[in-house]
Short mmCIF file of C-alpha atoms in Angstrom, two decimals:
data_model
loop_
_atom_site.label_atom_id
_atom_site.label_comp_id
_atom_site.label_asym_id
_atom_site.label_seq_id
_atom_site.Cartn_x
_atom_site.Cartn_y
_atom_site.Cartn_z
CA GLY A 4 24.40 20.52 60.57
CA GLN A 5 23.15 23.91 61.41
CA GLN A 6 23.04 24.58 65.13
CA VAL A 7 22.10 27.90 66.96
CA MET A 8 23.39 28.11 70.54
CA GLN A 9 22.01 30.28 72.92
CA ILE A 10 24.21 31.60 76.05
CA PRO A 11 24.33 31.32 79.26
CA GLN A 12 21.90 28.30 79.76
CA TYR A 13 20.69 29.31 82.94
CA GLN A 14 20.55 32.75 84.20
CA HIS A 15 19.31 33.81 88.03
CA VAL A 16 19.19 37.32 88.85
CA GLN A 17 17.83 39.71 91.46
CA GLU A 18 14.75 41.55 90.49
CA GLY A 19 15.75 44.84 89.24
CA GLU A 20 19.22 43.97 87.91
CA ASP A 21 19.48 43.30 83.87
CA PHE A 22 19.94 40.27 82.22
CA THR A 23 21.22 39.52 78.42
CA THR A 24 21.02 36.53 76.54
CA TYR A 25 23.06 35.67 73.31
CA CYS A 26 22.22 33.63 70.08
CA ASN A 27 24.96 32.29 68.18
CA SER A 28 23.96 30.30 64.56
CA SER A 29 26.59 28.46 62.53
CA THR A 30 24.65 29.40 59.48
CA THR A 31 23.58 32.71 58.25
CA LEU A 32 19.89 33.42 58.87
CA SER A 33 17.28 35.22 56.85
CA ASN A 34 15.81 36.55 59.73
CA ILE A 35 15.22 36.06 63.58
CA GLN A 36 12.72 35.39 65.53
CA TRP A 37 12.53 36.00 69.95
CA TYR A 38 10.28 33.54 71.57
CA LYS A 39 9.39 33.34 75.30
CA GLN A 40 7.99 30.48 77.39
CA ARG A 41 6.78 30.82 80.48
CA PRO A 42 7.20 27.75 82.90
CA GLY A 43 4.29 25.10 82.14
CA GLY A 44 3.43 27.21 79.03
CA HIS A 45 4.15 27.35 75.11
CA PRO A 46 6.70 29.28 72.91
CA VAL A 47 4.98 32.88 72.49
CA PHE A 48 6.49 35.34 69.89
CA LEU A 49 7.97 38.55 70.88
CA ILE A 50 9.77 40.16 67.82
CA GLN A 51 10.97 39.24 64.75
CA LEU A 52 14.58 41.04 63.40
CA VAL A 53 15.27 41.30 59.54
CA LYS A 54 18.08 43.41 58.52
CA SER A 55 21.46 42.97 59.32
CA GLY A 56 22.55 45.48 62.58
CA GLU A 57 18.80 45.74 63.12
CA VAL A 58 17.85 47.11 67.12
CA LYS A 59 14.28 46.83 68.28
CA LYS A 60 13.14 47.70 71.63
CA GLN A 61 10.02 46.69 73.26
CA LYS A 62 9.87 48.40 76.73
CA ARG A 63 12.56 47.01 78.70
CA LEU A 64 13.64 44.72 76.09
CA THR A 65 16.17 45.06 73.39
CA PHE A 66 16.55 42.95 70.74
CA GLN A 67 19.92 43.19 68.26
CA PHE A 68 20.70 41.05 64.91
CA GLY A 69 24.09 40.92 64.18
CA GLU A 70 25.77 42.52 60.99
CA ALA A 71 26.54 39.20 59.85
CA LYS A 72 23.45 37.91 60.52
CA LYS A 73 24.46 34.88 62.74
CA ASN A 74 24.14 36.03 66.00
CA SER A 75 21.46 37.85 68.03
CA SER A 76 21.36 39.07 71.42
CA LEU A 77 18.12 40.14 73.67
CA HIS A 78 18.76 42.62 76.62
CA ILE A 79 16.58 43.13 79.51
CA THR A 80 16.45 46.05 81.73
CA ALA A 81 15.74 46.15 85.28
CA THR A 82 14.19 42.42 85.38
CA GLN A 83 10.78 42.14 86.97
CA THR A 84 9.31 38.54 87.95
CA THR A 85 6.80 38.42 85.56
CA ASP A 86 10.26 38.01 83.42
CA VAL A 87 10.77 34.51 84.44
CA GLY A 88 10.60 32.05 81.53
CA THR A 89 12.56 30.91 78.95
CA TYR A 90 13.95 32.40 76.20
CA PHE A 91 14.31 31.33 72.77
CA CYS A 92 15.76 32.59 69.44
CA ALA A 93 14.98 30.99 66.25
CA GLY A 94 15.23 31.50 62.33
CA TRP A 95 15.16 30.00 58.88
CA ALA A 96 18.83 28.97 57.34
CA SER A 97 19.62 31.06 54.74
CA GLY A 98 18.67 29.35 51.11
CA THR A 99 17.36 26.77 53.06
CA TYR A 100 13.85 25.29 54.16
CA LYS A 101 15.31 24.67 57.94
CA TYR A 102 13.59 26.61 60.64
CA ILE A 103 15.94 26.26 63.73
CA PHE A 104 15.35 26.76 67.75
CA GLY A 105 18.38 28.13 69.42
CA THR A 106 18.93 26.13 72.69
CA GLY A 107 17.34 28.52 75.12
CA THR A 108 18.69 30.62 78.21
CA ARG A 109 16.12 29.67 81.16
CA LEU A 110 15.99 33.12 83.11
CA LYS A 111 14.78 33.15 86.97
CA VAL A 112 14.52 36.48 88.75
CA LEU A 113 14.85 36.39 92.68
CA ALA A 114 12.36 38.96 94.58
CA ASP B 8 -2.77 30.61 71.28
CA ALA B 9 -6.11 29.68 71.53
CA ASP B 10 -6.46 29.34 67.56
CA VAL B 11 -3.96 26.68 67.87
CA THR B 12 -5.40 23.48 69.84
CA GLN B 13 -3.69 20.00 70.62
CA THR B 14 -5.56 16.69 71.62
CA PRO B 15 -4.83 15.11 73.78
CA ARG B 16 -2.95 17.39 76.16
CA ASN B 17 -1.79 14.60 78.35
CA ARG B 18 -1.03 10.85 77.54
CA ILE B 19 0.43 7.65 78.86
CA THR B 20 1.33 4.74 76.67
CA LYS B 21 3.02 1.88 76.70
CA THR B 22 5.96 0.61 74.38
CA GLY B 23 4.78 -0.61 71.07
CA LYS B 24 1.72 1.02 71.20
CA ARG B 25 0.48 3.09 68.50
CA ILE B 26 -0.12 6.92 69.27
CA MET B 27 -1.64 9.75 67.55
CA LEU B 28 -0.97 13.65 68.16
CA GLU B 29 -3.79 15.92 66.66
CA CYS B 30 -3.37 19.45 65.76
CA SER B 31 -5.96 22.04 64.41
CA GLN B 32 -5.90 25.49 63.73
CA THR B 33 -8.48 28.06 63.20
CA LYS B 34 -5.70 30.67 61.97
CA GLY B 35 -6.04 29.93 58.08
CA HIS B 36 -2.01 29.31 57.97
CA ASP B 37 -0.59 27.50 55.39
CA ARG B 38 2.21 26.19 57.12
CA MET B 39 2.29 23.41 60.14
CA TYR B 40 5.02 22.20 62.35
CA TRP B 41 5.60 19.71 64.77
CA TYR B 42 8.29 20.20 67.36
CA ARG B 43 9.85 18.16 70.31
CA GLN B 44 11.11 19.54 73.36
CA ASP B 45 13.10 17.54 76.01
CA PRO B 46 14.90 19.44 78.75
CA GLY B 47 18.03 21.22 77.80
CA LEU B 48 17.72 20.73 74.54
CA GLY B 49 15.37 23.34 73.01
CA LEU B 50 12.54 22.60 70.60
CA ARG B 51 13.50 20.31 67.54
CA LEU B 52 11.59 20.22 64.47
CA ILE B 53 10.14 16.74 63.58
CA TYR B 54 7.81 17.27 60.51
CA TYR B 55 6.70 20.47 58.76
CA SER B 56 4.25 21.14 56.12
CA PHE B 57 3.81 24.21 53.84
CA ASP B 58 0.63 23.30 52.52
CA VAL B 59 -1.99 20.35 52.37
CA LYS B 60 0.07 18.62 49.43
CA ASP B 61 3.85 19.20 50.84
CA ILE B 62 5.20 17.25 53.71
CA ASN B 63 8.86 17.26 54.69
CA LYS B 64 11.02 15.84 57.46
CA GLY B 65 12.61 18.04 60.16
CA GLU B 66 15.52 17.31 62.25
CA ILE B 67 14.28 14.02 63.72
CA SER B 68 11.41 12.49 62.11
CA ASP B 69 13.04 9.21 62.59
CA GLY B 70 9.94 6.87 64.37
CA TYR B 71 7.34 9.48 63.77
CA SER B 72 4.76 9.90 60.80
CA VAL B 73 2.83 12.49 59.93
CA SER B 74 -0.86 13.52 57.86
CA ARG B 75 -2.29 16.74 56.86
CA GLN B 76 -5.62 15.83 56.50
CA ALA B 77 -6.49 19.55 55.93
CA GLN B 78 -5.23 23.15 56.01
CA ALA B 79 -6.41 23.06 59.16
CA LYS B 80 -5.30 19.67 60.98
CA PHE B 81 -1.87 18.09 61.08
CA SER B 82 -1.58 14.73 62.93
CA LEU B 83 1.85 13.26 64.42
CA SER B 84 2.00 9.65 64.91
CA LEU B 85 3.93 7.27 66.53
CA GLU B 86 3.84 3.78 64.97
CA SER B 87 5.61 2.19 67.84
CA ALA B 88 6.01 3.99 70.80
CA ILE B 89 9.52 3.71 72.93
CA PRO B 90 10.27 5.13 76.05
CA ASN B 91 12.93 7.98 74.44
CA GLN B 92 10.31 9.48 72.95
CA THR B 93 8.95 10.61 76.17
CA ALA B 94 8.68 14.42 75.74
CA LEU B 95 6.28 17.91 75.27
CA TYR B 96 5.02 18.09 71.84
CA PHE B 97 4.22 21.16 70.21
CA CYS B 98 2.30 21.97 67.31
CA ALA B 99 2.74 25.37 65.40
CA THR B 100 1.64 27.23 62.65
CA SER B 101 2.70 30.30 60.51
CA ALA B 102 1.23 32.23 57.70
CA GLY B 103 4.34 31.93 55.50
CA LEU B 104 4.31 33.77 52.40
CA ALA B 105 1.02 34.87 52.59
CA GLY B 106 1.49 36.65 55.92
CA GLY B 107 4.23 39.10 54.35
CA PRO B 108 6.61 40.62 56.59
CA SER B 109 5.42 38.67 59.60
CA GLY B 110 4.76 34.98 57.89
CA ASP B 111 7.62 33.54 59.42
CA THR B 112 6.50 34.12 63.17
CA GLN B 113 5.50 30.52 64.47
CA TYR B 114 1.91 29.89 66.61
CA PHE B 115 1.87 27.36 69.08
CA GLY B 116 -0.43 24.95 70.55
CA PRO B 117 -0.39 24.03 74.19
CA GLY B 118 1.37 20.59 73.80
CA THR B 119 0.97 17.26 74.30
CA ARG B 120 2.96 15.80 77.23
CA LEU B 121 3.32 11.88 76.40
CA THR B 122 4.64 9.30 78.52
CA VAL B 123 5.92 6.43 77.09
CA LEU B 124 6.52 3.50 79.42
#
């Protein structure tokens, strides 16, 4: 079936370092959403990308949607301790009613 | 998101018991979802509903059933709980087509931590 893998599974960084998580889908996605889940919390929507090759920025976060609409990335510049959590990508597989979450990347930021 | 509530927040039960998890939303969304989260496996879709008369199986529906009692309420049942159903369960909503470009954004409840002994 359709799968959405994220790498890395875990990442520890020193505060101030950059961080990137990659999202790779086995199928084309109609669009892609990114969510952040703080430890002990629930996923919270960050952003949506729709167009092939789209790039969006939110302060220190940069999101990219691949040309083939099968992959995406989230880059955080100069991480802060408030960035700690698990980042998930998710999207509807094109032409189906299947909404799939990525496996997630857990980020720890060391002060 | 405070607009999506789940009850109970925590539940410990025994193998073979029937359990119902409830979800209510005040966002006015048509679409509702139930997910299961296990460590290292992300979120997996159990069931989803696009409106009151529409119920669809997700990736892992075996052992679960749902009921959409109203637009605002979507409940998940475990008819005979087993230990490997121990997990964190999330309900979510989205506006769907009525939400335009943002219709696919999902809003999650706080989760129910279920332990089956």
